[in-house]
Coordinates of C-alpha atoms and ligand atoms in Angstrom, one line a residue:
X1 CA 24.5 -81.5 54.4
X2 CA 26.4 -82.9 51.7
X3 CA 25.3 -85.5 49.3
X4 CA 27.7 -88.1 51.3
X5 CA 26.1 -87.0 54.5
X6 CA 22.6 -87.1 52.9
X7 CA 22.9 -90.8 51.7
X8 CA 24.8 -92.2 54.8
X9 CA 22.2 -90.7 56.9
X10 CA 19.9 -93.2 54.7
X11 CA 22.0 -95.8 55.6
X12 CA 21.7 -96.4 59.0
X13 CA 18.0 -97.4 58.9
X14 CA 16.8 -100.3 56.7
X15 CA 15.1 -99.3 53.6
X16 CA 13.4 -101.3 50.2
X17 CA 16.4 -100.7 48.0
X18 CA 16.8 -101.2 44.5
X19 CA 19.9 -101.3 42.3
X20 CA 19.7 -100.8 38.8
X21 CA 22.2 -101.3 36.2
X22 CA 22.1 -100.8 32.2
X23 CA 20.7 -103.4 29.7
X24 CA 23.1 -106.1 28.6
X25 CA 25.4 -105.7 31.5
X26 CA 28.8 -106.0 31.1
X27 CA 31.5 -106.8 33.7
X28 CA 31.1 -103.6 35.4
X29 CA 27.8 -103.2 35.6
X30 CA 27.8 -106.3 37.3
X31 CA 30.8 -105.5 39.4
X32 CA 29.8 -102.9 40.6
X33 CA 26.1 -103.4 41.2
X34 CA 27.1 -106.5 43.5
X35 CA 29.5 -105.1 45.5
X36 CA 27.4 -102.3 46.5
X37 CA 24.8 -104.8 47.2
X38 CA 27.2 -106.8 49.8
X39 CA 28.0 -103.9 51.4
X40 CA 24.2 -102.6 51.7
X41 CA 23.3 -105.9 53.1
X42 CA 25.7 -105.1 56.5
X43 CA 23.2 -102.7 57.1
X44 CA 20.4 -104.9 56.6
X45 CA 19.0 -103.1 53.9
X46 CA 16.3 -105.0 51.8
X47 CA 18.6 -105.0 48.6
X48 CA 17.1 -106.3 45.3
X49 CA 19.4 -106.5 42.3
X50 CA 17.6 -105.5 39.1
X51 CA 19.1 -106.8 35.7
X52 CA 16.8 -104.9 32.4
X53 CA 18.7 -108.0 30.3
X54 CA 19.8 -111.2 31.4
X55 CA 23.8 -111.6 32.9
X56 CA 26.1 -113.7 30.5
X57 CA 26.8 -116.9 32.0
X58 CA 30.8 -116.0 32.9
X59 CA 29.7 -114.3 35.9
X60 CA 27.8 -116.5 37.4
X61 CA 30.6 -117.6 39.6
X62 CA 30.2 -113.9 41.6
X63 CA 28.5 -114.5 45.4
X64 CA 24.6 -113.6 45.1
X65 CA 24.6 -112.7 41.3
X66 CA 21.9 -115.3 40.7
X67 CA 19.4 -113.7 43.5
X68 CA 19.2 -110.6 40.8
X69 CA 16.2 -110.1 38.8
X70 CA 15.6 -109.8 35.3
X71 CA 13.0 -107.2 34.0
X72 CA 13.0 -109.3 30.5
X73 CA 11.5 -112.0 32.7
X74 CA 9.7 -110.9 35.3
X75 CA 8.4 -107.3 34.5
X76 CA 6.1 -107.3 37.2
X77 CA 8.3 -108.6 40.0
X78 CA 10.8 -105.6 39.2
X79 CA 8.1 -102.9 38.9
X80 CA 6.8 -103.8 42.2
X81 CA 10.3 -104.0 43.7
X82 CA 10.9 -100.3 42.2
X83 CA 7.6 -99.3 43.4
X84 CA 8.4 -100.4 47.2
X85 CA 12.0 -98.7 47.1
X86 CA 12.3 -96.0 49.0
X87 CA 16.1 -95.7 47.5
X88 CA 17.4 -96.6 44.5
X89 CA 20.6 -96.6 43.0
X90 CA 21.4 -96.5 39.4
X91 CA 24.8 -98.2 38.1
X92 CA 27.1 -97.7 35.4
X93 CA 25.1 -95.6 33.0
X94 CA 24.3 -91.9 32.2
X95 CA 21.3 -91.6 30.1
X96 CA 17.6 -93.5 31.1
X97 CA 17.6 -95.0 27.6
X98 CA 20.2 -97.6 28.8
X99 CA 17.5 -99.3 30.7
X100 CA 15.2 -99.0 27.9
X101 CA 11.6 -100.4 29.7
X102 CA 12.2 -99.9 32.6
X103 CA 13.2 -96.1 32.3
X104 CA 9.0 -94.8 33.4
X105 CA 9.4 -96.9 36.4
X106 CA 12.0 -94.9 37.3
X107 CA 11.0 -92.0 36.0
X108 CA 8.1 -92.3 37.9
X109 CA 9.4 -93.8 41.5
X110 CA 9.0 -91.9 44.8
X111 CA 12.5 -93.3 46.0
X112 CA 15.4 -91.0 46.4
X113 CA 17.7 -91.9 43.4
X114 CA 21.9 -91.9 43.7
X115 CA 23.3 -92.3 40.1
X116 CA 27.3 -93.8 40.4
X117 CA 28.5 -93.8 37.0
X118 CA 31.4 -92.8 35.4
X119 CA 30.2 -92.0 31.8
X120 CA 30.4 -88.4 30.1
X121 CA 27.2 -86.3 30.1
X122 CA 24.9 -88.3 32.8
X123 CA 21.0 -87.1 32.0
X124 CA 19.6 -85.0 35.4
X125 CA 17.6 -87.8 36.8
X126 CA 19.0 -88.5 40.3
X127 CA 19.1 -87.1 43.4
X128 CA 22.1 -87.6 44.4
X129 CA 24.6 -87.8 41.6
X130 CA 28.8 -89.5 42.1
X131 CA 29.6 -89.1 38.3
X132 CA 33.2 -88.9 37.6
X133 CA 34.3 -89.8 33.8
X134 CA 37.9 -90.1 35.2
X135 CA 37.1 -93.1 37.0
X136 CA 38.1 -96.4 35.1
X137 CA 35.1 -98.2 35.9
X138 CA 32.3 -97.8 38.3
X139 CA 33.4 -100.3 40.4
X140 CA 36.2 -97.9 41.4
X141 CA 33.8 -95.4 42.1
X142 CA 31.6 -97.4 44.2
X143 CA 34.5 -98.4 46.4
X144 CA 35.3 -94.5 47.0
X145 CA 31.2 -94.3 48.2
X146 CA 32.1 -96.7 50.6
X147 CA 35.2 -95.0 51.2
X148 CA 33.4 -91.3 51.6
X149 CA 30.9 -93.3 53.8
X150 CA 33.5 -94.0 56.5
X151 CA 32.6 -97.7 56.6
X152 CA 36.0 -99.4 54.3
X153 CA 36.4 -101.8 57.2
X154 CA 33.3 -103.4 56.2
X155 CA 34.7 -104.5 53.5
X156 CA 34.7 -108.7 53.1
X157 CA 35.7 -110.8 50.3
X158 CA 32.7 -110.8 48.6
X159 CA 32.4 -107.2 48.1
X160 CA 35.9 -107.0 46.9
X161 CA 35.4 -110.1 44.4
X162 CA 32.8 -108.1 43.0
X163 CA 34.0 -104.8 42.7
X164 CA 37.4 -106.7 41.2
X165 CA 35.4 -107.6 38.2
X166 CA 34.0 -104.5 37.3
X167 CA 37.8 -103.3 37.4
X168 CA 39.7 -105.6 35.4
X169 CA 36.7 -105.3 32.7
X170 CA 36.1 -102.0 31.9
X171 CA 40.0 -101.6 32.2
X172 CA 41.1 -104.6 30.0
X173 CA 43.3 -105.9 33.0
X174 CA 44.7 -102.3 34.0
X175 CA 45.5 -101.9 30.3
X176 CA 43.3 -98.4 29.6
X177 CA 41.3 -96.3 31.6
X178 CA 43.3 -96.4 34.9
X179 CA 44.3 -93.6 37.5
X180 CA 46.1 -94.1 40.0
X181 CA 42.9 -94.6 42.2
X182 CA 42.5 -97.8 40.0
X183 CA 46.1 -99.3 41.4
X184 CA 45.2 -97.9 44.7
X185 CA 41.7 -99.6 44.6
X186 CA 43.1 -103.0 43.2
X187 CA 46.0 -103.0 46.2
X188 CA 42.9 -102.2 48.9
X189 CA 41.0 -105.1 47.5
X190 CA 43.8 -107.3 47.6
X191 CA 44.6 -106.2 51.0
X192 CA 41.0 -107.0 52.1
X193 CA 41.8 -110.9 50.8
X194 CA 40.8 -111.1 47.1
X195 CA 42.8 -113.7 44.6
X196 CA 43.5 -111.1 41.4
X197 CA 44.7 -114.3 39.6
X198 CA 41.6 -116.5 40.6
X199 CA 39.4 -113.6 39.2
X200 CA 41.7 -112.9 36.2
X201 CA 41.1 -116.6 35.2
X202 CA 37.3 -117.3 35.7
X203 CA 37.0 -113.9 33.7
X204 CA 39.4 -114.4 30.5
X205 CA 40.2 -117.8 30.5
X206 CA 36.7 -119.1 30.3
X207 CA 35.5 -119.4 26.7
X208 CA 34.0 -121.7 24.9
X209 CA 35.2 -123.3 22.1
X210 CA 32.3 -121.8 19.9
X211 CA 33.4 -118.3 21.1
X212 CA 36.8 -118.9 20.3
X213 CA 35.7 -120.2 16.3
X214 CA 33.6 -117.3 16.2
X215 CA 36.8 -115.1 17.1
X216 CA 38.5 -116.7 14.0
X217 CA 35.7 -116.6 11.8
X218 CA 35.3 -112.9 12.8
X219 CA 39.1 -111.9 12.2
X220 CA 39.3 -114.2 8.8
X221 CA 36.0 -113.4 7.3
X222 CA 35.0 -110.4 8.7
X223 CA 37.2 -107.6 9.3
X224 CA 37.8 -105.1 6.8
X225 CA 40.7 -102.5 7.2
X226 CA 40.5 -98.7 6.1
X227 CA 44.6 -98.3 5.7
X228 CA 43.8 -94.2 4.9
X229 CA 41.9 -93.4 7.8
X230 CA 43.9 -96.0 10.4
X231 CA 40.6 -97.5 11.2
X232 CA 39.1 -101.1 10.8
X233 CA 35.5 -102.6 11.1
X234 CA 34.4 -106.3 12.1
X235 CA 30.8 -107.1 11.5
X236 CA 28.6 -110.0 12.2
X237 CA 25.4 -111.0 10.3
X238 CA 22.1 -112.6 11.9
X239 CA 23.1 -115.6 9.8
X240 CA 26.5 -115.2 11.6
X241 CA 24.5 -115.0 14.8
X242 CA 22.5 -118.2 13.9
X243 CA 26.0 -120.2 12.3
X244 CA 27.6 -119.7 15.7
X245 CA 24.7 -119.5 18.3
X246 CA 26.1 -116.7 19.6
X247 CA 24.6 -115.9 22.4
X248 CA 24.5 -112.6 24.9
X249 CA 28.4 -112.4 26.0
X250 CA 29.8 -114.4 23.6
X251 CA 30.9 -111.0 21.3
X252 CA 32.4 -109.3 24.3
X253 CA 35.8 -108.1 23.4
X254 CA 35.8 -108.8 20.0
X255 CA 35.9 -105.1 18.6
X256 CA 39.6 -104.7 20.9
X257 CA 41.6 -107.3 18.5
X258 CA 41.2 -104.6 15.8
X259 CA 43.3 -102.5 17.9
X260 CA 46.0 -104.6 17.9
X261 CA 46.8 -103.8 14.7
X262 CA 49.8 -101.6 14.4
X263 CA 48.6 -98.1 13.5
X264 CA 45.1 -98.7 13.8
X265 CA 43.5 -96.2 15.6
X266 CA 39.9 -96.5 15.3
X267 CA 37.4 -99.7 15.3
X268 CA 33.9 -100.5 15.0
X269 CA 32.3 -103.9 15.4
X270 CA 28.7 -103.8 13.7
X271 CA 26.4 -106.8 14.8
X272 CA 22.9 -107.8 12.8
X273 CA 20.6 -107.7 15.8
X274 CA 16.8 -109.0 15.3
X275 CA 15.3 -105.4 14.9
X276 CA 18.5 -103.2 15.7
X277 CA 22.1 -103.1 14.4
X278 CA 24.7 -102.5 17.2
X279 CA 28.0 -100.7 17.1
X280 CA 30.9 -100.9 19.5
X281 CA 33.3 -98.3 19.0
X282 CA 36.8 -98.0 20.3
X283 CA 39.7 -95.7 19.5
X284 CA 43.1 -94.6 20.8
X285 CA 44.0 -90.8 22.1
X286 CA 42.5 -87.9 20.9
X287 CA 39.7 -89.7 18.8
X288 CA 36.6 -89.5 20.4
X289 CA 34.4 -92.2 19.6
X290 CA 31.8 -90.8 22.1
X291 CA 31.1 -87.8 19.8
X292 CA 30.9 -90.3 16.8
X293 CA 28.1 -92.4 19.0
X294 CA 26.4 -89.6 20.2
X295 CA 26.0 -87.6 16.8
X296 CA 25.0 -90.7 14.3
X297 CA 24.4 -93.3 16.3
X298 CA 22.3 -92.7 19.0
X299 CA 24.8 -93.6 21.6
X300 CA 27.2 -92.7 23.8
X301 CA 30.1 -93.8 26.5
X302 CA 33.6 -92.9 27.0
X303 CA 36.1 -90.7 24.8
X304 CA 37.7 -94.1 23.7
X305 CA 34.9 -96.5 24.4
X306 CA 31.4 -96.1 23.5
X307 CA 28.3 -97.9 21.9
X308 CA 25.3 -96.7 19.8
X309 CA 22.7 -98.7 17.7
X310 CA 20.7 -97.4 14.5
X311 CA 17.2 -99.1 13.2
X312 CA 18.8 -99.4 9.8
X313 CA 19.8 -102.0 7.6
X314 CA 23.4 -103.6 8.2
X315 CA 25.1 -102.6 5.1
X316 CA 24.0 -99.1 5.5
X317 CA 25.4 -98.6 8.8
X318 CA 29.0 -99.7 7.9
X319 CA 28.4 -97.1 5.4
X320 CA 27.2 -94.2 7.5
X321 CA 30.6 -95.9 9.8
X322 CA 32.6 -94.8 6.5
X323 CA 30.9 -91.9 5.7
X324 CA 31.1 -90.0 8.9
X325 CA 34.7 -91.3 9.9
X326 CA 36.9 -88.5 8.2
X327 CA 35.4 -86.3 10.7
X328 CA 36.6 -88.1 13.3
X329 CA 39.9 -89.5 12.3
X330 CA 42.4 -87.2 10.3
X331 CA 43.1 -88.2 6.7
X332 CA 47.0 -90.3 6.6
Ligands
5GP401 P1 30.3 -101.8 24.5 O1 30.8 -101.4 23.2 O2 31.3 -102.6 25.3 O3 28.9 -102.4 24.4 O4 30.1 -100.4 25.3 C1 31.2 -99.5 25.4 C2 30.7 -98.3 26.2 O5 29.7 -97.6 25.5 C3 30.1 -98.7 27.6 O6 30.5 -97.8 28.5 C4 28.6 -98.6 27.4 O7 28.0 -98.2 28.5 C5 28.5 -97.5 26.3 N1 27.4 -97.9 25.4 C6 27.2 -99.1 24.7 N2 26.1 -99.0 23.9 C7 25.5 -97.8 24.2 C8 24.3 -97.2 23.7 O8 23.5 -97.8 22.9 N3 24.0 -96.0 24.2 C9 24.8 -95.3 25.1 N4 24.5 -94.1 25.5 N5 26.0 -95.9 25.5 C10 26.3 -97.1 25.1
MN402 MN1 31.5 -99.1 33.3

């Protein structure tokens, strides 16, 4: 029997399940996690959403994303929830670090464990493993499951609302990242009723003024360009942090505008967290900025998007950024 066959198998009888996605999670982790949710409930599966981090607030508008529980505050609520699962499915990430405390629960849990993720080099921790780093998102990959599973006409709104999200994000609108599964999977959920353009909107038309002034401040005050090595950093301070109240969200997308610059091929955005600093990393083509996270920064992700951190002082990891970004990027 094949892993498909396995996990549907699981499906037809109700089970304690448990969906787990990375810490800070992003549009597709989100996504994803909720529309596998939906679609676990039409079996009548006992499906809890578990968040390591808190969700940032533009999501909130997503069917059921407030019944999710946060490990930051309620540790005991989620171990308990992982302890009773007798499946549990881990979301849009590749290594156990990514859910940082939580990782021994899982470790540790009796629960089968069915890894969807689309990042490069997922850690052996899962039972069943769909890993494909040619997906766009893991969203797209989680509509295939349901897909493989036989049961795409249980497909509702909801489901495809969700699973939308975690598309357009991790793509930038269908700008990187896609196949052609990624049209076909947008033209499915459209099919199945959702509004692209109602989605589009709640997700990139709703900052806040403050995120906006911090976007300013960011590309005045803050970028710095490396002309010789087509690359360009934007960091933020934890007085920047306090100036602006940024709060969890509020930096998403930033590092991209450095991309827009003609000819720049490579960019970090380097954030002053309270005991951390944390890098986004994004590049164009050939440049892998997952080899750059994994070799000096503790990190990892896709060949052209990935994220890493260092327990270093903020100025010295621009530095090491510098240092180590000849290797990466050939000399102009
Ligand atoms: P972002 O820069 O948007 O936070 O993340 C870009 C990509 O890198 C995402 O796919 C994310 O999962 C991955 N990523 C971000 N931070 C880390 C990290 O600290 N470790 C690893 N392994 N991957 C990361
Ligand atoms: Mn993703």
């Amino acid at each position: 029997m094949n892993d498909i066959e396995e996990i549907k198998a699981l499906l037809d009888y109700p089970h304690n399940t448990v969906i787990i996605t990375h810490r800070n999670p992003d549009g597709d982790a989100i996504g994803s996690s909720l529309g596998l949710k939906h679609f676990l409930e039409t079996f009548n599966h006992n499906v809890k959403l578990i968040l390591p981090s808190e969700y940032p607030p533009v999501f909130r508008f997503l069917k059921k994303v407030d019944d999710s529980i946060v490990f930051d505050l309620v540790p005991d609520v989620c171990e308990e929830a992982i302890k009773n699962a007798s499946l549990i499915f881990c979301l849009d990430f590749n290594s156990l670090d990514r859910i940082t405390k939580i990782a021994p629960f899982i470790s540790e849990a009796k629960g089968k464990k069915c890894l969807i993720d689309h990042h490069l080099d997922p850690e052996p921790f899962a039972d069943f493993v769909f890993s494909d780093p040619t997906a766009s998102s893991t969203a797209e990959l989680v509509y295939q499951f349901i897909a493989d599973t036989g049961y795409e006409n249980k497909l509702t709104v909801d489901m495809g609302e969700a699973l939308f999200v975690g598309l357009i994000t991790d793509t930038g609108s269908f700008k990187y990242s896609t196949n052609p599964r990624t049209y076909a999977t947008a033209a499915k959920l459209k099919e199945v009723g959702v509004d692209d353009y109602y989605i589009q909107d709640k997700i990139f038309n709703s900052m806040q003024k403050k995120q906006l002034e911090l976007l300013g401040h960011c590309l005045a005050n803050r970028m710095e360009i490396i002309p010789e090595f087509n690359a360009g950093i934007i960091y933020l301070t934890k007085q920047d942090y306090a100036d602006f109240e940024i709060s969890r969200g509020d930096t998403e997308g930033i590092v991209n505008h450095i991309l827009m610059i003609e000819g720049i091929n490579i960019a970090a955005f380097i954030t002053e967290q309270p005991t951390i600093v944390k890098l986004s990393l994004r590049s164009k083509g050939d440049i892998s900025v997952q080899e750059m996270a994994r070799n000096h920064f503790n990190g990892g992700g896709h060949k052209n998007a990935s994220g890493g951190a260092a327990y270093a002082k903020l100025e010295d990891v621009i530095d090491r950024f510098k240092k180590v970004l000849p290797k990466y990027v050939k000399h102009v």
